[in-house]
Short mmCIF file of C-alpha atoms and ligand atoms in Angstrom, two decimals:
data_model
loop_
_atom_site.label_atom_id
_atom_site.label_comp_id
_atom_site.label_asym_id
_atom_site.label_seq_id
_atom_site.Cartn_x
_atom_site.Cartn_y
_atom_site.Cartn_z
CA UNK A 1 52.46 -5.90 129.81
CA UNK A 2 49.71 -6.67 132.52
CA UNK A 3 48.40 -4.48 134.78
CA UNK A 4 46.22 -6.32 137.94
CA UNK A 5 42.53 -4.90 138.46
CA UNK A 6 41.16 -5.65 141.89
CA UNK A 7 37.77 -6.03 141.07
CA UNK A 8 36.56 -7.92 143.82
CA UNK A 9 34.23 -7.33 146.49
CA UNK A 10 36.98 -7.79 148.88
CA UNK A 11 39.68 -7.37 148.91
CA UNK A 12 39.24 -3.86 147.32
CA UNK A 13 42.00 -1.70 145.85
CA UNK A 14 43.44 0.37 147.97
CA UNK A 15 44.07 3.97 147.13
CA UNK A 16 47.83 5.57 146.30
CA UNK A 17 47.21 8.21 149.76
CA UNK A 18 45.92 5.18 151.94
CA UNK A 19 48.75 3.19 151.13
CA UNK A 20 51.40 5.86 151.58
CA UNK A 21 50.17 7.13 155.28
CA UNK A 22 51.56 3.00 156.05
CA UNK A 23 55.14 4.40 155.54
CA UNK A 24 56.51 5.67 159.24
CA UNK A 25 56.11 3.53 161.95
CA UNK A 26 54.76 4.93 164.85
CA UNK A 27 54.99 3.48 168.90
CA UNK A 28 51.62 2.58 169.94
CA UNK A 29 52.54 4.17 173.44
CA UNK A 30 52.80 7.88 172.44
CA UNK A 31 51.24 10.37 171.76
CA UNK A 32 51.06 10.78 167.81
CA UNK A 33 49.24 6.90 168.20
CA UNK A 34 46.36 8.25 170.93
CA UNK A 35 45.65 11.28 168.29
CA UNK A 36 45.89 8.84 165.64
CA UNK A 37 43.60 6.33 167.08
CA UNK A 38 40.70 8.89 169.11
CA UNK A 39 40.77 9.80 165.41
CA UNK A 40 40.02 6.62 164.17
CA UNK A 41 37.72 5.82 166.67
CA UNK A 42 35.22 9.06 166.05
CA UNK A 43 35.99 8.68 162.24
CA UNK A 44 34.44 5.12 162.36
CA UNK A 45 31.63 6.79 164.39
CA UNK A 46 30.82 8.96 161.34
CA UNK A 47 30.85 5.95 159.39
CA UNK A 48 28.32 3.49 161.32
CA UNK A 49 26.27 6.71 162.09
CA UNK A 50 26.74 6.30 165.43
CA UNK A 51 27.34 7.61 169.49
CA UNK A 52 28.01 4.94 170.01
CA UNK A 53 31.10 3.15 171.38
CA UNK A 54 33.89 1.82 168.58
CA UNK A 55 36.18 -1.53 169.86
CA UNK A 56 38.69 -2.26 167.09
CA UNK A 57 40.15 -5.68 167.04
CA UNK A 58 43.56 -6.81 164.78
CA UNK A 59 41.72 -9.87 162.44
CA UNK A 60 39.79 -9.61 159.94
CA UNK A 61 35.95 -9.20 159.46
CA UNK A 62 35.15 -12.93 160.77
CA UNK A 63 36.81 -11.76 164.23
CA UNK A 64 34.33 -8.90 164.88
CA UNK A 65 31.85 -11.63 163.93
CA UNK A 66 33.20 -13.88 166.55
CA UNK A 67 33.38 -10.83 169.26
CA UNK A 68 29.93 -9.71 168.28
CA UNK A 69 28.65 -13.51 169.93
CA UNK A 70 31.24 -13.89 172.32
CA UNK A 71 30.92 -10.76 173.76
CA UNK A 72 26.81 -10.70 173.78
CA UNK A 73 25.65 -14.17 174.71
CA UNK A 74 25.45 -16.67 177.29
CA UNK A 75 25.50 -20.26 177.30
CA UNK A 76 22.34 -21.63 175.60
CA UNK A 77 20.91 -18.51 174.68
CA UNK A 78 18.32 -18.80 171.87
CA UNK A 79 19.02 -16.34 169.04
CA UNK A 80 17.28 -15.87 165.52
CA UNK A 81 19.55 -15.57 162.67
CA UNK A 82 18.49 -14.42 159.52
CA UNK A 83 20.63 -16.61 156.60
CA UNK A 84 20.21 -16.13 152.82
CA UNK A 85 23.77 -17.18 151.81
CA UNK A 86 27.61 -18.23 152.60
CA UNK A 87 27.90 -15.11 155.43
CA UNK A 88 24.86 -15.73 156.96
CA UNK A 89 26.44 -18.89 157.32
CA UNK A 90 28.64 -18.28 159.07
CA UNK A 91 27.22 -16.11 161.11
CA UNK A 92 25.03 -19.59 162.34
CA UNK A 93 27.76 -21.43 162.39
CA UNK A 94 29.76 -19.22 165.20
CA UNK A 95 26.82 -18.95 166.99
CA UNK A 96 26.21 -22.57 167.24
CA UNK A 97 29.95 -23.01 167.77
CA UNK A 98 29.70 -21.31 170.71
CA UNK A 99 26.68 -23.15 172.07
CA UNK A 100 24.21 -20.84 171.56
CA UNK A 101 20.22 -21.85 171.07
CA UNK A 102 19.87 -21.35 167.45
CA UNK A 103 16.61 -20.72 165.36
CA UNK A 104 18.24 -20.89 161.72
CA UNK A 105 15.39 -18.25 159.18
CA UNK A 106 17.18 -19.74 156.30
CA UNK A 107 16.61 -18.37 152.51
CA UNK A 108 17.23 -19.27 148.77
CA UNK A 109 20.52 -17.86 147.75
CA UNK A 110 20.08 -14.46 146.67
CA UNK A 111 16.55 -13.58 148.25
CA UNK A 112 16.74 -10.97 150.73
CA UNK A 113 15.88 -11.91 154.14
CA UNK A 114 11.43 -10.58 154.98
CA UNK A 115 10.99 -8.70 158.36
CA UNK A 116 7.56 -10.11 158.18
CA UNK A 117 9.40 -13.62 159.52
CA UNK A 118 10.92 -11.53 162.25
CA UNK A 119 7.95 -9.95 163.36
CA UNK A 120 6.85 -13.93 163.72
CA UNK A 121 10.08 -15.26 165.35
CA UNK A 122 9.78 -12.67 167.54
CA UNK A 123 6.22 -13.18 168.55
CA UNK A 124 6.98 -16.82 168.51
CA UNK A 125 9.89 -16.29 171.25
CA UNK A 126 9.74 -14.10 173.54
CA UNK A 127 13.07 -14.96 175.19
CA UNK A 128 14.69 -14.06 172.35
CA UNK A 129 18.05 -12.03 173.48
CA UNK A 130 19.28 -12.28 169.85
CA UNK A 131 18.49 -11.69 166.07
CA UNK A 132 21.17 -11.42 163.99
CA UNK A 133 21.42 -10.18 160.43
CA UNK A 134 23.92 -9.71 157.36
CA UNK A 135 23.47 -6.16 156.29
CA UNK A 136 25.21 -6.85 152.28
CA UNK A 137 25.60 -10.71 152.08
CA UNK A 138 28.30 -10.21 149.49
CA UNK A 139 28.12 -14.15 148.37
CA UNK A 140 24.43 -13.32 146.39
CA UNK A 141 24.90 -9.65 146.20
CA UNK A 142 21.68 -8.41 147.94
CA UNK A 143 20.88 -5.60 150.42
CA UNK A 144 18.68 -6.60 153.23
CA UNK A 145 16.24 -4.38 154.70
CA UNK A 146 17.76 -3.72 158.15
CA UNK A 147 16.13 -0.60 158.79
CA UNK A 148 13.33 -2.61 158.96
CA UNK A 149 14.33 -5.62 160.81
CA UNK A 150 15.24 -3.00 163.56
CA UNK A 151 12.41 -1.29 164.03
CA UNK A 152 10.89 -4.86 164.77
CA UNK A 153 14.29 -5.86 167.70
CA UNK A 154 14.19 -2.41 168.80
CA UNK A 155 10.95 -3.50 170.42
CA UNK A 156 12.24 -6.40 172.52
CA UNK A 157 14.85 -7.32 174.69
CA UNK A 158 17.30 -9.13 172.06
CA UNK A 159 20.08 -7.37 170.63
CA UNK A 160 20.03 -6.56 167.00
CA UNK A 161 23.07 -7.71 165.40
CA UNK A 162 24.65 -6.60 162.25
CA UNK A 163 26.92 -8.62 160.08
CA UNK A 164 27.86 -5.15 158.17
CA UNK A 165 31.81 -6.12 156.99
CA UNK A 166 31.20 -5.32 152.88
CA UNK A 167 27.94 -3.03 153.80
CA UNK A 168 29.74 -0.72 156.08
CA UNK A 169 30.66 2.83 153.83
CA UNK A 170 28.91 0.96 150.27
CA UNK A 171 24.90 1.35 151.42
CA UNK A 172 23.29 3.12 153.66
CA UNK A 173 23.66 1.67 156.75
CA UNK A 174 22.62 4.15 160.25
CA UNK A 175 23.48 2.49 163.24
CA UNK A 176 21.49 4.31 166.26
CA UNK A 177 18.35 5.64 164.01
CA UNK A 178 17.95 1.63 162.78
CA UNK A 179 18.15 0.10 165.98
CA UNK A 180 21.07 -1.76 165.85
CA UNK A 181 22.86 -3.13 168.95
CA UNK A 182 25.96 -4.80 167.53
CA UNK A 183 27.67 -3.99 163.97
CA UNK A 184 30.57 -5.59 162.77
CA UNK A 185 32.30 -3.97 159.76
CA UNK A 186 36.03 -4.60 158.32
CA UNK A 187 38.62 -2.49 156.93
CA UNK A 188 39.80 -4.12 153.77
CA UNK A 189 35.77 -3.54 151.93
CA UNK A 190 33.97 0.02 151.73
CA UNK A 191 36.71 1.54 153.92
CA UNK A 192 38.85 0.73 151.00
CA UNK A 193 42.01 -0.20 153.81
CA UNK A 194 44.10 -3.59 153.47
CA UNK A 195 42.04 -6.72 155.62
CA UNK A 196 43.61 -7.04 158.63
CA UNK A 197 40.67 -4.73 161.22
CA UNK A 198 37.41 -5.42 162.59
CA UNK A 199 35.40 -2.88 164.09
CA UNK A 200 32.05 -3.39 166.09
CA UNK A 201 29.74 -0.91 167.75
CA UNK A 202 27.96 -1.54 170.71
CA UNK A 203 25.30 0.23 172.23
CA UNK A 204 24.20 0.97 175.86
CA UNK A 205 21.77 -1.39 175.09
CA UNK A 206 24.09 -4.34 174.16
CA UNK A 207 27.11 -3.20 177.09
CA UNK A 208 24.48 -4.21 179.59
CA UNK A 209 23.72 -7.34 178.54
CA UNK A 210 27.75 -7.64 177.81
CA UNK A 211 28.32 -7.13 181.42
CA UNK A 212 26.67 -10.29 182.13
CA UNK A 213 27.38 -12.31 179.27
CA UNK A 214 29.11 -15.88 180.23
CA UNK A 215 30.52 -16.04 177.16
CA UNK A 216 34.54 -17.61 177.54
CA UNK A 217 37.02 -14.54 175.22
CA UNK A 218 40.40 -12.84 176.36
CA UNK A 219 41.26 -11.60 172.89
CA UNK A 220 38.24 -10.97 171.44
CA UNK A 221 37.16 -8.70 174.98
CA UNK A 222 34.55 -5.63 174.62
CA UNK A 223 34.95 -4.57 177.70
CA UNK A 224 39.14 -4.73 177.95
CA UNK A 225 39.13 -2.72 175.21
CA UNK A 226 36.51 -0.39 176.33
CA UNK A 227 38.51 0.31 179.29
CA UNK A 228 41.47 1.08 177.23
CA UNK A 229 40.10 3.00 174.70
CA UNK A 230 38.51 5.11 176.98
CA UNK A 231 41.97 5.98 178.55
CA UNK A 232 43.00 9.96 177.82
CA UNK A 233 44.49 9.52 175.30
CA UNK A 234 43.00 6.26 173.99
CA UNK A 235 45.06 3.15 174.47
CA UNK A 236 44.29 -0.67 173.47
CA UNK A 237 44.98 -3.46 175.22
CA UNK A 238 47.48 -5.58 173.07
CA UNK A 239 49.27 -4.24 170.38
CA UNK A 240 47.33 -2.40 167.79
CA UNK A 241 48.02 -3.31 163.88
CA UNK A 242 49.33 0.16 164.11
CA UNK A 243 50.27 0.73 160.38
CA UNK A 244 47.10 -0.15 159.33
CA UNK A 245 45.02 1.91 161.54
CA UNK A 246 47.06 4.64 160.14
CA UNK A 247 45.76 3.39 156.64
CA UNK A 248 42.27 3.14 158.06
CA UNK A 249 43.18 6.88 159.19
CA UNK A 250 43.87 8.71 155.53
CA UNK A 251 41.21 6.18 154.33
CA UNK A 252 38.29 7.95 156.76
CA UNK A 253 39.75 11.23 155.87
CA UNK A 254 38.70 10.09 151.89
CA UNK A 255 35.09 9.52 153.24
CA UNK A 256 34.26 12.63 154.96
CA UNK A 257 35.85 14.53 152.40
CA UNK A 258 33.30 12.71 149.52
CA UNK A 259 30.77 12.71 152.06
CA UNK A 260 29.23 9.72 153.70
CA UNK A 261 25.82 10.47 151.67
CA UNK A 262 27.66 10.89 148.23
CA UNK A 263 29.86 7.70 148.98
CA UNK A 264 26.35 5.42 149.03
CA UNK A 265 25.13 7.44 145.85
CA UNK A 266 28.29 6.95 144.00
CA UNK A 267 28.35 3.14 145.05
CA UNK A 268 24.39 3.22 144.09
CA UNK A 269 25.34 4.62 140.65
CA UNK A 270 28.04 2.55 139.75
CA UNK A 271 25.84 -0.78 140.91
CA UNK A 272 22.53 0.48 138.09
CA UNK A 273 25.45 0.88 135.83
CA UNK A 274 26.91 -2.50 136.06
CA UNK A 275 23.22 -4.00 136.37
CA UNK A 276 22.54 -2.01 133.30
CA UNK A 277 25.57 -3.37 131.15
CA UNK A 278 25.49 -6.81 132.42
CA UNK A 279 21.66 -7.17 131.05
CA UNK A 280 22.64 -5.50 127.89
CA UNK A 281 24.46 -8.64 127.31
CA UNK A 282 21.83 -10.70 127.88
CA UNK A 283 22.80 -12.17 131.13
CA UNK A 284 20.87 -12.76 133.85
CA UNK A 285 21.15 -11.44 137.26
CA UNK A 286 21.75 -14.19 140.52
CA UNK A 287 20.33 -11.28 142.83
CA UNK A 288 16.23 -11.55 143.22
CA UNK A 289 15.92 -8.63 144.79
CA UNK A 290 18.45 -5.58 143.96
CA UNK A 291 16.72 -2.48 145.73
CA UNK A 292 19.24 -1.99 147.82
CA UNK A 293 22.07 -3.58 146.13
CA UNK A 294 25.32 -1.59 146.00
CA UNK A 295 27.95 -3.24 146.88
CA UNK A 296 28.41 -5.96 144.15
CA UNK A 297 26.51 -7.58 141.42
CA UNK A 298 26.16 -11.27 141.01
CA UNK A 299 25.70 -12.55 137.81
CA UNK A 300 24.61 -16.35 136.14
CA UNK A 301 27.42 -17.84 134.49
CA UNK A 302 25.61 -18.27 131.02
CA UNK A 303 25.05 -21.31 129.01
CA UNK A 304 27.85 -24.07 130.13
CA UNK A 305 30.33 -21.88 131.21
CA UNK A 306 31.83 -21.97 134.15
CA UNK A 307 32.59 -18.75 135.90
CA UNK A 308 35.33 -20.35 137.79
CA UNK A 309 36.91 -20.34 133.85
CA UNK A 310 35.80 -16.85 132.95
CA UNK A 311 37.58 -15.70 136.48
CA UNK A 312 40.81 -17.50 135.81
CA UNK A 313 40.68 -16.43 132.06
CA UNK A 314 40.09 -12.29 133.52
CA UNK A 315 43.14 -13.03 136.07
CA UNK A 316 45.37 -15.11 134.42
CA UNK A 317 45.97 -13.28 130.30
CA UNK A 318 44.24 -9.37 131.93
CA UNK A 319 44.79 -9.03 134.98
CA UNK A 320 41.57 -8.68 135.91
CA UNK A 321 40.42 -10.35 139.38
CA UNK A 322 36.20 -10.85 139.66
CA UNK A 323 34.91 -13.35 142.11
CA UNK A 324 33.10 -16.12 141.37
CA UNK A 325 30.59 -17.89 142.87
CA UNK A 326 30.64 -19.21 146.86
CA UNK A 327 30.36 -22.74 148.28
CA UNK A 328 27.22 -24.23 146.15
CA UNK A 329 27.45 -21.23 143.61
CA UNK A 330 30.53 -22.18 142.92
CA UNK A 331 31.04 -22.33 138.86
CA UNK A 332 27.29 -21.36 138.75
CA UNK A 333 27.49 -17.32 138.68
CA UNK A 334 30.24 -14.56 139.16
CA UNK A 335 30.35 -11.37 140.85
CA UNK A 336 31.18 -7.71 139.66
CA UNK A 337 32.54 -5.44 142.53
CA UNK A 338 31.72 -2.19 143.33
CA UNK A 339 32.68 -1.47 146.66
CA UNK A 340 35.02 0.69 147.96
CA UNK A 341 37.75 2.85 145.80
CA UNK A 342 35.74 2.74 142.42
CA UNK A 343 35.26 5.13 139.83
CA UNK A 344 33.39 4.82 136.93
CA UNK A 345 36.24 3.95 134.31
CA UNK A 346 36.67 1.08 137.02
CA UNK A 347 32.75 0.26 135.77
CA UNK A 348 33.99 -0.20 132.24
CA UNK A 349 37.35 -2.02 132.07
CA UNK A 350 35.44 -4.75 134.66
CA UNK A 351 32.46 -4.65 131.78
CA UNK A 352 34.44 -4.48 129.32
CA UNK A 353 36.95 -7.29 130.76
CA UNK A 354 33.47 -9.30 130.68
CA UNK A 355 33.17 -8.88 127.42
CA UNK A 356 36.37 -9.83 126.02
CA UNK A 357 36.33 -13.23 128.44
CA UNK A 358 32.61 -14.22 127.58
CA UNK A 359 33.85 -13.78 123.92
CA UNK A 360 36.87 -16.00 124.34
CA UNK A 361 34.83 -18.88 126.26
CA UNK A 362 31.94 -18.75 123.08
CA UNK A 363 28.95 -17.16 124.62
CA UNK A 364 28.19 -14.52 121.69
CA UNK A 365 28.09 -10.76 122.27
CA UNK A 366 28.13 -7.75 120.73
CA UNK A 367 30.93 -6.39 122.24
CA UNK A 368 30.65 -2.78 123.77
CA UNK A 369 26.75 -3.09 124.42
CA UNK A 370 27.09 -3.89 127.80
CA UNK A 371 29.76 -1.02 128.09
CA UNK A 372 27.68 0.99 126.25
CA UNK A 373 24.73 0.34 128.40
CA UNK A 374 26.67 1.08 131.36
CA UNK A 375 28.14 4.33 130.27
CA UNK A 376 24.60 5.75 129.43
CA UNK A 377 23.21 5.15 132.89
CA UNK A 378 26.94 6.36 134.34
CA UNK A 379 26.35 9.73 132.05
CA UNK A 380 23.03 10.25 132.79
CA UNK A 381 24.01 9.25 136.66
C1 PLP B 401 29.39 -10.21 154.45
C2 PLP B 401 30.51 -11.00 155.10
N1 PLP B 401 30.31 -11.27 156.38
C3 PLP B 401 31.95 -11.36 156.18
C4 PLP B 401 32.88 -11.72 155.64
C5 PLP B 401 33.92 -12.22 156.38
O1 PLP B 401 35.29 -11.38 156.77
P1 PLP B 401 36.54 -11.70 156.46
O2 PLP B 401 37.07 -12.46 154.90
O3 PLP B 401 37.29 -10.28 156.55
O4 PLP B 401 36.73 -12.69 158.10
C6 PLP B 401 33.14 -11.45 154.74
C7 PLP B 401 33.93 -11.18 153.89
O5 PLP B 401 33.85 -11.13 152.34
C8 PLP B 401 31.64 -10.30 154.04
O6 PLP B 401 31.33 -10.37 153.31
#
């Protein structure tokens, strides 16, 4: 018998009650849907910690990133994109694809973006229209200091656009307090819902720009979404992903029951426990700055072990899904997720699996040493 465990940093495990919530099809032009959608929009405001409007699209997170760019800018607008991993690079790609004039501030993968660079870029470019930052860079494990960036960008005319697809409901994120104009989230990570929904919070400052922005968009149109959403009861311009919204509604209820602060604290504890386990095994953490890292722990594959072999071994032999490295980190690191529906026993199982896998691949470890270190942190937690 082999049981599957999804420990990847997206998609993440879906709680049973969230799966069950999708079992009854309702029509999207019904009162039931109106009630559901109102609750989801309010719940998302809680998740984002905002009073801003939220727009929802039936797409993966990348659709939300594309929507953010397409709705907020005009051809040739100058933007600064701070990137230190695959998803920062995606923000650069989308911005270039739409013909923006992109200042790319690139960091070594594994480093955090430095707010003093933002200060400099903003001062040197008074015509800057946007600053893009990835909250939780899932490819490396770091979580950037969105608050410090927000203090700087908030003083300018530029819009502060943040990808919090893997950070939302995992690492602290305070849209309004941190002056984030446009924040993009996705369903399949901290929100414990299957993939397929993107949500974007849009500030008043951003709406004023959206009114005049000239990049083309059709489905991913903020204005069309807001027009339908503001009806009573709220509607959607096109057929919504009804069952995913039902699932999200239930997941948000779970987050509200636990409390957002507690959800953040749980993620931080599990990250500390995972790091303690990894270090007790004599392994090296890949992220240089783990001060805010609570979503995924990236680990340098030891010796000449290809991390892809470990990932495949755990998946094929034990049904344990961890993530390998992406792009230039392929084969070099593996990533242990602890985002969303995780409890302390998931952390222990995941570390135990890594211990078995590495031992089978010939790496010398004392079985149980990582697990023991993690248990200590969890116990003191
Ligand atoms: C930080 C970040 N941005 C963007 C994405 C892309 O999201 P999706 O695969 O849902 O399009 C991901 C997915 O892993 C992510 O972690």
